[in-house]
Short mmCIF file of C-alpha atoms in Angstrom, two decimals:
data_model
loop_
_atom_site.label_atom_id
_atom_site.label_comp_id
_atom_site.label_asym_id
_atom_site.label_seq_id
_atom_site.Cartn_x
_atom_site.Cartn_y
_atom_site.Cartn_z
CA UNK D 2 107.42 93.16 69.03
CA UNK D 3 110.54 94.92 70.96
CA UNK D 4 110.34 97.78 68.67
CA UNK D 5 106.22 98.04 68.66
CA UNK D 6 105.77 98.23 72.83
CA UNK D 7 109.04 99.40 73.95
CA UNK D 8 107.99 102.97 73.89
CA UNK D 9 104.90 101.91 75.85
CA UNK D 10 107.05 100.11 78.33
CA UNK D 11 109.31 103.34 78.63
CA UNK D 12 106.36 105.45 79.39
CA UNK D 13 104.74 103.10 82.35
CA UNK D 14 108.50 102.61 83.94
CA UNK D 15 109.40 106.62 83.49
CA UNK D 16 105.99 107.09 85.53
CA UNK D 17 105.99 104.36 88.29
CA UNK D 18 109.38 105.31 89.26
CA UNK D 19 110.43 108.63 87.86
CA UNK D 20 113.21 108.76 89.82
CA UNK D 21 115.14 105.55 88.94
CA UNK D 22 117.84 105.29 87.01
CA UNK D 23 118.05 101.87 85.88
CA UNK D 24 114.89 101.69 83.67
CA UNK D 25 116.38 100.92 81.14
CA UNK D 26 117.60 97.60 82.47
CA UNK D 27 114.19 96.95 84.14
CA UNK D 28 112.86 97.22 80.64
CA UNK D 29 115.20 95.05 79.30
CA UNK D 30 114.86 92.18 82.07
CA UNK D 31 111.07 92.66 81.08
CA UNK D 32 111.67 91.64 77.59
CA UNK D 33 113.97 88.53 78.66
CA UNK D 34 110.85 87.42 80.80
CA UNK D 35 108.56 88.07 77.98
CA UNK D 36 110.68 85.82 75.53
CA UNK D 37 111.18 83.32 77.91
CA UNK D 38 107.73 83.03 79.02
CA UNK D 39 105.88 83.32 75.84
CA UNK D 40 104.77 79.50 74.90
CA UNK D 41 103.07 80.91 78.81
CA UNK D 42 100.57 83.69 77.06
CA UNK D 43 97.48 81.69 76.01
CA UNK D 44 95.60 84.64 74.21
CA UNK D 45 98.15 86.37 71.80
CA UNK D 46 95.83 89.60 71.37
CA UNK D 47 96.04 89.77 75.09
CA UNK D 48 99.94 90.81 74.56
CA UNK D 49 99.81 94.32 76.14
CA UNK D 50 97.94 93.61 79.24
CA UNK D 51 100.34 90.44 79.48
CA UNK D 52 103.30 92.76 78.83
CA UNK D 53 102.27 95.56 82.00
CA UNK D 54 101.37 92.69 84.22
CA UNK D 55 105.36 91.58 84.13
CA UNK D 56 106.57 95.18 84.35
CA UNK D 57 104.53 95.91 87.09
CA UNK D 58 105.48 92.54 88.96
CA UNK D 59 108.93 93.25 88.12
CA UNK D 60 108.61 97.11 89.29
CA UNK D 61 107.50 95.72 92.69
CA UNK D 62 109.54 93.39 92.69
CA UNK D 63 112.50 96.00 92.57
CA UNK D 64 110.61 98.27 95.22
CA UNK D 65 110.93 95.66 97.42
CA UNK D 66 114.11 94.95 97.31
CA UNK D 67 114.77 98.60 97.08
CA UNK D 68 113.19 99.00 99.94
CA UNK D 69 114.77 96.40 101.87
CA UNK D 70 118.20 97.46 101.21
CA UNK D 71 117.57 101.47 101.48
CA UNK D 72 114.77 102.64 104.12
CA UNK D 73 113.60 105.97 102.61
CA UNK D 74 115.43 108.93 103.96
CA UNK D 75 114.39 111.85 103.37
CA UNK D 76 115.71 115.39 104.61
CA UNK D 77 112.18 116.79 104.92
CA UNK D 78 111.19 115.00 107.25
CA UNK D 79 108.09 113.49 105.47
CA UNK D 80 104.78 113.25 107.10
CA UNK D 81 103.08 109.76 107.31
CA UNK D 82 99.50 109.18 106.97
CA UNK D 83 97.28 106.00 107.13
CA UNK D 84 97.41 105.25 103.86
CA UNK D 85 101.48 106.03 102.94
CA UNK D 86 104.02 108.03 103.06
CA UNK D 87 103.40 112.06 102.31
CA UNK D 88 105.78 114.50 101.18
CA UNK D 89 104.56 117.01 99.36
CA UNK D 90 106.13 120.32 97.24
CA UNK D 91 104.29 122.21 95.14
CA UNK D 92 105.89 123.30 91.83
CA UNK D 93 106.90 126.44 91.55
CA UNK D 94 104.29 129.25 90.49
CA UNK D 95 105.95 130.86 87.72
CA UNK D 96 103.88 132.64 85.33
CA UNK D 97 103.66 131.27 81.60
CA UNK D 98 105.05 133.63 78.87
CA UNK D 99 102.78 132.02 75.72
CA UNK D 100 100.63 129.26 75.01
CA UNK D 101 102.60 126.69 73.48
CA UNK D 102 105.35 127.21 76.97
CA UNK D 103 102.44 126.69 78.77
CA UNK D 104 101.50 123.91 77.79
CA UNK D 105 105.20 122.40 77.83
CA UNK D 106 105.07 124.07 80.94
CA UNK D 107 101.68 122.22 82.28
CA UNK D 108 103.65 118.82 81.29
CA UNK D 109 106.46 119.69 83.21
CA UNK D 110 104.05 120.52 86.43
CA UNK D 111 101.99 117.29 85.47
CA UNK D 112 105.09 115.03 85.66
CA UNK D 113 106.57 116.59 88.39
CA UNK D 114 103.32 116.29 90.06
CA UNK D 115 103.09 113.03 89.57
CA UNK D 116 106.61 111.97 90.32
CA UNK D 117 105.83 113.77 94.03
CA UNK D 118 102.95 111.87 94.71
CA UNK D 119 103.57 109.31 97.43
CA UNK D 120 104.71 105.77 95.91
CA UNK D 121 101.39 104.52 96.59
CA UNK D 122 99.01 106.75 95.53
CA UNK D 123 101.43 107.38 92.18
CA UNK D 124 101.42 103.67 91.31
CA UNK D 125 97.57 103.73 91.58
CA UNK D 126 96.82 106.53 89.27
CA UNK D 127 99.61 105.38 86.74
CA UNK D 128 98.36 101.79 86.56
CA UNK D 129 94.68 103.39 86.27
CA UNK D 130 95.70 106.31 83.62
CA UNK D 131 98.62 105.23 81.96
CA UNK D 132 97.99 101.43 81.78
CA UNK D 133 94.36 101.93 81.98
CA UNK D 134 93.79 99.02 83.83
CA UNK D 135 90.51 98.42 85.70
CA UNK D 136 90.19 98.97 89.99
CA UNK D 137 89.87 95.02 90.35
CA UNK D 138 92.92 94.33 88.27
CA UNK D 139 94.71 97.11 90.13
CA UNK D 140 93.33 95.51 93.44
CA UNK D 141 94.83 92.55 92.79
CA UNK D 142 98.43 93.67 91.20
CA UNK D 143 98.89 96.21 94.30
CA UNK D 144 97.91 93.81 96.92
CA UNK D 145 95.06 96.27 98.45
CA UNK D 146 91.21 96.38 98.34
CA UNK D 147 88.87 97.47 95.92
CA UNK D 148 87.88 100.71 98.38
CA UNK D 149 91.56 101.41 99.37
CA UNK D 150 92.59 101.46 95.29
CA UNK D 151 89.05 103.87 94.97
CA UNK D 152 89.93 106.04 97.55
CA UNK D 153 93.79 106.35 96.22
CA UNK D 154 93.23 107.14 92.52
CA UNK D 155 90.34 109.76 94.33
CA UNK D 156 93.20 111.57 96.27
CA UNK D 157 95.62 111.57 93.74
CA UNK D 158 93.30 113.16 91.18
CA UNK D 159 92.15 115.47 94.36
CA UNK D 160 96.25 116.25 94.62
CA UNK D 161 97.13 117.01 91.18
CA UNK D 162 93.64 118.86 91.05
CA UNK D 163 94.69 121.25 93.57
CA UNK D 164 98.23 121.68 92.97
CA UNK D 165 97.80 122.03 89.13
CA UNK D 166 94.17 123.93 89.03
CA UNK D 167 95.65 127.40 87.43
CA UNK D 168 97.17 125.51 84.83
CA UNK D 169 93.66 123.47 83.93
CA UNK D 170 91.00 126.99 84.49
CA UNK D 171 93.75 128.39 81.80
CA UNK D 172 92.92 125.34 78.99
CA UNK Q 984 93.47 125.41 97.46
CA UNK Q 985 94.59 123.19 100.42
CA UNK Q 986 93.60 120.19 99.32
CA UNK Q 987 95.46 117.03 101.16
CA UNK Q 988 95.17 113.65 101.26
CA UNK Q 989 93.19 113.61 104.58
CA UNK Q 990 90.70 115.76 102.85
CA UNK Q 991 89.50 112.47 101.68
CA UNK Q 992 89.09 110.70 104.71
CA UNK Q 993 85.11 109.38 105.11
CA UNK Q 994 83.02 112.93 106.56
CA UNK Q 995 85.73 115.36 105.78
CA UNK Q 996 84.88 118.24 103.32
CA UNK Q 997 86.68 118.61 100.19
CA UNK Q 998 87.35 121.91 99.18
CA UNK Q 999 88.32 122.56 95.36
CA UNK Q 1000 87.66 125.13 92.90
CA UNK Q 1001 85.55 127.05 95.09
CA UNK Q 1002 83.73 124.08 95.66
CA UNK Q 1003 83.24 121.98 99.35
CA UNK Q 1004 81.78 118.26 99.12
CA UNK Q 1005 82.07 115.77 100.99
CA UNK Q 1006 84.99 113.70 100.37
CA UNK Q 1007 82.98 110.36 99.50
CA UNK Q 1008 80.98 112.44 97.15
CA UNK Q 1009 84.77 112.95 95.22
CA UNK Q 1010 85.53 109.31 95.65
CA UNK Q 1011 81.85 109.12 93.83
CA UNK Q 1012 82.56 111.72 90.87
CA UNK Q 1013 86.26 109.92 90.75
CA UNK Q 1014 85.12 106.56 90.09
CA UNK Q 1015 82.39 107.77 87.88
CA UNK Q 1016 84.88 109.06 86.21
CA UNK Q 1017 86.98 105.65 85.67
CA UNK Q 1018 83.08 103.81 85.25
CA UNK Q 1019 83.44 101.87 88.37
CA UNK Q 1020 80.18 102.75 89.69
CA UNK Q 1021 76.96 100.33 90.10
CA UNK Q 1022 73.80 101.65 87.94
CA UNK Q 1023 72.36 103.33 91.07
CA UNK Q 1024 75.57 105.29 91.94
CA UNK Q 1025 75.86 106.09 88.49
CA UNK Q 1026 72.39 107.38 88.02
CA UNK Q 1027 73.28 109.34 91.57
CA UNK Q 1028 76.08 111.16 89.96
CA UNK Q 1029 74.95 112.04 86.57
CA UNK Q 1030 72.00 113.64 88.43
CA UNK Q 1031 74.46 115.84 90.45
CA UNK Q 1032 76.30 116.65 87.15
CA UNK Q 1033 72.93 117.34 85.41
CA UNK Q 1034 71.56 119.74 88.41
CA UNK Q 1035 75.21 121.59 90.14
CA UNK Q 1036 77.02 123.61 88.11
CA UNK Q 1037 79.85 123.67 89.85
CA UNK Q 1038 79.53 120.17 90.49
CA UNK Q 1039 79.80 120.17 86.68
CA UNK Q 1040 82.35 122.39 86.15
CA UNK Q 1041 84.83 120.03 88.71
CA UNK Q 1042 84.05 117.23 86.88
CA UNK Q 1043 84.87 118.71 83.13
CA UNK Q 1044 88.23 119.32 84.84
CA UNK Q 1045 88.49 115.89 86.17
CA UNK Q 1046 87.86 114.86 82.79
CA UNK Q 1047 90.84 117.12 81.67
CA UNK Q 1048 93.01 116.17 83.88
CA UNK Q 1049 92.69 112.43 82.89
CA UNK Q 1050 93.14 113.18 79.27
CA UNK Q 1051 96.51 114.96 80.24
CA UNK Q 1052 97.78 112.66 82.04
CA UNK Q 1053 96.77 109.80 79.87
CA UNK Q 1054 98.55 111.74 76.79
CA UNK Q 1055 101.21 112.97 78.79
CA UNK Q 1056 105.04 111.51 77.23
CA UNK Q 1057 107.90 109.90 78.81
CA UNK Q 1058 111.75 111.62 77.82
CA UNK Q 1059 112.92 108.98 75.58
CA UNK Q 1060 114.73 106.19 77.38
CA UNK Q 1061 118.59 106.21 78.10
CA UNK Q 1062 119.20 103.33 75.53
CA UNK Q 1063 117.89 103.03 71.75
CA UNK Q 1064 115.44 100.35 71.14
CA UNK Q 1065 118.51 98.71 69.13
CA UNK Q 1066 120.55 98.66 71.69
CA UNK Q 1067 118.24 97.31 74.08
CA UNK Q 1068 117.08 94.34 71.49
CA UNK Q 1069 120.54 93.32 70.75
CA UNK Q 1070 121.25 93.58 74.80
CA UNK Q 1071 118.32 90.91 75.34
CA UNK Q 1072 119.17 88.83 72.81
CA UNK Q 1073 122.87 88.92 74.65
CA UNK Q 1074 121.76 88.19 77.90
CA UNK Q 1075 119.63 85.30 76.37
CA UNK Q 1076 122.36 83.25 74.84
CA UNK Q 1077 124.61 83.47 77.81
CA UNK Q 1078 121.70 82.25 80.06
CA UNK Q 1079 121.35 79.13 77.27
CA UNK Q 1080 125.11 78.84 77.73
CA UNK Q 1081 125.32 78.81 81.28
CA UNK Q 1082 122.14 76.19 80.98
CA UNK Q 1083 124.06 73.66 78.54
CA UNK Q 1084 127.25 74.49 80.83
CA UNK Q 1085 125.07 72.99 84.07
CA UNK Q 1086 123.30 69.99 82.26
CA UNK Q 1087 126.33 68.87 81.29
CA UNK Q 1088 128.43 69.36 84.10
CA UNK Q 1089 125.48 67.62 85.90
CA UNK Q 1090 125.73 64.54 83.37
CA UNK Q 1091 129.71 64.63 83.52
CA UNK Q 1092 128.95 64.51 87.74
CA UNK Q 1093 126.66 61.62 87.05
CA UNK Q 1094 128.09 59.40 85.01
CA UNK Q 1095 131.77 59.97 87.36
CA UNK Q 1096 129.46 58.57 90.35
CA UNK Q 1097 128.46 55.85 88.08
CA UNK Q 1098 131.90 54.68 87.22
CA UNK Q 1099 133.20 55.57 91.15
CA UNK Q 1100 130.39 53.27 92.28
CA UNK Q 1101 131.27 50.68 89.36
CA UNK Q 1102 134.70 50.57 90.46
CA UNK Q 1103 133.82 49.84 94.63
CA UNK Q 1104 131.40 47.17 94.09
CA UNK Q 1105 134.16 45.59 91.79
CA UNK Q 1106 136.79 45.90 94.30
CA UNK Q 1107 134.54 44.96 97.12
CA UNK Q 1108 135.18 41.34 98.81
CA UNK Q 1109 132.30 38.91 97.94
CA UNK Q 1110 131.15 38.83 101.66
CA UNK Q 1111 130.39 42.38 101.25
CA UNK Q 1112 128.04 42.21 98.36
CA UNK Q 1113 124.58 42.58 99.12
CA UNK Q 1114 122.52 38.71 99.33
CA UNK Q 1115 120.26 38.39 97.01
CA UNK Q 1116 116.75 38.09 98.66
CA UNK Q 1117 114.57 35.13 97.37
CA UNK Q 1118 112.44 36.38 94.48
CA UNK Q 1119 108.58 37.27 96.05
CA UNK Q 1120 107.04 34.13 93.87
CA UNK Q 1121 109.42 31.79 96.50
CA UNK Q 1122 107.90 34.01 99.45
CA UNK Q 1123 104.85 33.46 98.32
CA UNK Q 1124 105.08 29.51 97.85
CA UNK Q 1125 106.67 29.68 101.83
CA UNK Q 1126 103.69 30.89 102.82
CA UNK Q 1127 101.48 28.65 101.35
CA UNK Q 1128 103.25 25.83 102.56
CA UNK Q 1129 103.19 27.35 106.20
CA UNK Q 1130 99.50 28.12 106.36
CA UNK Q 1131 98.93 24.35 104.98
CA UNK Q 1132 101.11 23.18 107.97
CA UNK Q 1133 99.16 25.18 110.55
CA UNK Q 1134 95.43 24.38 109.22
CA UNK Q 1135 96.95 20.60 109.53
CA UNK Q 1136 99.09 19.84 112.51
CA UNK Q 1137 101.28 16.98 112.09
CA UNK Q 1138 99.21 14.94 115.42
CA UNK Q 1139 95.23 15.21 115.93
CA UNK Q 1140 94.98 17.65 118.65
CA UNK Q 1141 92.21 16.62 121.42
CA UNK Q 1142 88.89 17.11 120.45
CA UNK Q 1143 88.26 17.78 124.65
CA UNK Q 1144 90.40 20.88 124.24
CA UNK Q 1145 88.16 23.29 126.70
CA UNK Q 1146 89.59 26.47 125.26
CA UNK Q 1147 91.53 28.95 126.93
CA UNK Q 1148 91.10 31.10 130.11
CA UNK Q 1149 92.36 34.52 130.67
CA UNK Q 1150 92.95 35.34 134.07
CA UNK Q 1151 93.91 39.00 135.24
CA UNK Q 1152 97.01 38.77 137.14
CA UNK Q 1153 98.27 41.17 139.79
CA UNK Q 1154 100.51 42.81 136.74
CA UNK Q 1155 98.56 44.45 134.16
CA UNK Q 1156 100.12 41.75 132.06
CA UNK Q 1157 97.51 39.02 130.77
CA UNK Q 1158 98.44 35.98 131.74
CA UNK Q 1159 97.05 32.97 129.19
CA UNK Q 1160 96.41 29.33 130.32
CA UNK Q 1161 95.27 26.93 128.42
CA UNK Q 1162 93.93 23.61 130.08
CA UNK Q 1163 93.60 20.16 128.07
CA UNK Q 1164 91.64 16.91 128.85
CA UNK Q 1165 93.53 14.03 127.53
CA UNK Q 1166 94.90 10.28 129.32
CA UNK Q 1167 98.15 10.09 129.17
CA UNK Q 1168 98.95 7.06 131.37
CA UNK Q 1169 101.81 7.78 134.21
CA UNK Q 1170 105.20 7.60 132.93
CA UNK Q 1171 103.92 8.14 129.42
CA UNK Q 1172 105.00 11.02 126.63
CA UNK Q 1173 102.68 12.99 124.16
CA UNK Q 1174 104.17 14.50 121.41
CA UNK Q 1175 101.83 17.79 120.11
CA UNK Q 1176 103.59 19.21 117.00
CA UNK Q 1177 107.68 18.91 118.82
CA UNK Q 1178 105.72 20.39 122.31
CA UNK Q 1179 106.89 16.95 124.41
CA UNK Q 1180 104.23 16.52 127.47
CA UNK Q 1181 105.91 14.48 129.70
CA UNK Q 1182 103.52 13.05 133.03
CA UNK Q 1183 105.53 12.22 136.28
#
């Protein structure tokens, strides 16, 4: 079971916080949860949605204590806007050499995109794209409305729209 | 392209691709995009797809963009999946360790209070032990007896009792009087249940 959705775990903890470096041990406090709470999981097929719902409590769970202990600082001074935190820098516009760079290259600009995004906006789109979870679910796990998660998964895919168009006219 | 996240606040214009909406029409195309519209909204938006080219055109790149991102990788993690299994099962045991470790300092606490409180109630003078309270069937057999007594006074009270009268003193405290018609000749003693009513 470890072996089949650890990669998956990997991949939603790399993208809701790109810039930790314990994942690892997040991942691995999932799995003790997960065998200590699995006489909990009623439905057995329902495994992976069980699985992202207690690495995405536990991810907040570390925000908050993350938050908590260390206020964000941040030497660019970044700009706050009714619905979170913004701080913003577009990747660089270097040119691509050939197609298969370019696309490694697009993936670069896509994560680094998406690692800029402010946390709340970034945790919306992941938990929409990567997990693929529905708004109501998302809702619910984030603490917000229907029309707030909406309008955040909108402005992040109006974000990495505009900072990544060249790259997507070129595919 | 300029695009920020105010651009999406309700009646601001969105600009993108050469392209200005209206930022709830993005919200719109966004969600349509994720099938979180009603019918009606959905209906809405296909027709804009089906009549704007351009309209079009930003929403085959939406569509890009949300395969890419849904197919984009994560660098491999810092630890093997080995490593991380055997690290679990680690942590595991020690947790069921530390678990037996509590119960049975716990019952080791418990049954040292037992033997403690053993010990003082052996060692405690017999004046000090705690009476033992009539069982509830005695109680019970009391209180029989006591309601017989009352519905059967020991003397025939007076069948001229008038009854009672309440009077409202000066105190708010209710004063009760009772008032009896009975001979008693003059030097004479009634006896009502131990109440002695002597006449001078």
């Amino acid at each position: 079971m470890l072996r089949r959705y650890q990669s998956h775990l990997n991949r939603l903890f790399y993208h809701l916080a790109p810039d930790w470096q314990e994942r690892a041990d997040l991942a691995q406090e999932v799995w003790i949860r997960v065998y200590r709470n699995l006489h909990r999981l009623q439905e057995p097929t329902k495994f992976r949605g069980w699985l992202s719902r207690i690495a995405t409590n536990l991810f907040y769970d570390e925000l908050r204590k993350r938050k908590r202990v260390n206020p964000p600082l941040s030497l660019d001074a970044p700009r706050y806007i009714d619905d979170g935190e913004m701080s913003w820098e577009l990747p660089d516009d270097a040119p691509s050499p050939s197609d298969d760079l370019a696309t490694q290259e697009f993936y670069e600009h896509l994560r680094t995109a998406i690692s800029q995004l402010p946390e709340t906006f970034r945790t919306t789109i992941v938990l929409r794209e990567i997990e693929g979870l529905p708004y109501e679910e998302i809702a619910e796990m984030t603490g917000v409305s229907l029309g707030t998660v909406k309008s955040r998964i909108a402005r992040a895919r109006l974000k990495l729209q505009s900072v990544l168009q060249k790259y997507l006219d070129e595919e | 392209m300029t695009s920020k996240f105010e651009d999406l606040k309700p009646g601001n214009m969105v600009s993108l691709n050469h392209l200005e909406l209206p930022s709830d029409s993005f919200e719109l195309l966004s969600a349509y995009l994720d099938g979180e519209l009603s019918p009606t909204q959905r209906h809405q938006v296909q027709t804009w797809i089906d009549r704007d080219p351009q309209m079009k055109a930003l929403y085959t790149e939406l569509l890009a963009l949300q395969s890419q991102i849904q197919s984009l990788e994560a660098p491999p993690n810092q630890k093997t999946v080995g490593e991380i299994t055997e690290q679990v099962f680690q942590s595991l045991d020690r947790q069921r360790r530390q678990r037996r470790l509590v119960l049975g300092g716990s019952a080791i606490a418990a049954s040292c209070l037992a033997t403690i409180t053993s010990l003082i109630i052996g060692i405690m003078p017999s004046g000090l032990k705690v009476a033992n309270s009539p069982s509830s069937s005695e109680n019970l057999a009391d209180s029989v007896m006591l309601a017989v007594a009352l519905n059967k006074p020991a003397i025939n009270i007076p069948n001229s009792v008038n009854g009672y009268n309440i009077e409202q003193s000066r105190s708010p405290k209710i004063r009760f009087s009772y008032s009896f018609n009975f001979s008693i000749p003059k030097g004479g003693i009634r006896d009502f249940a131990g109440l002695q009513i002597v006449i001078c």
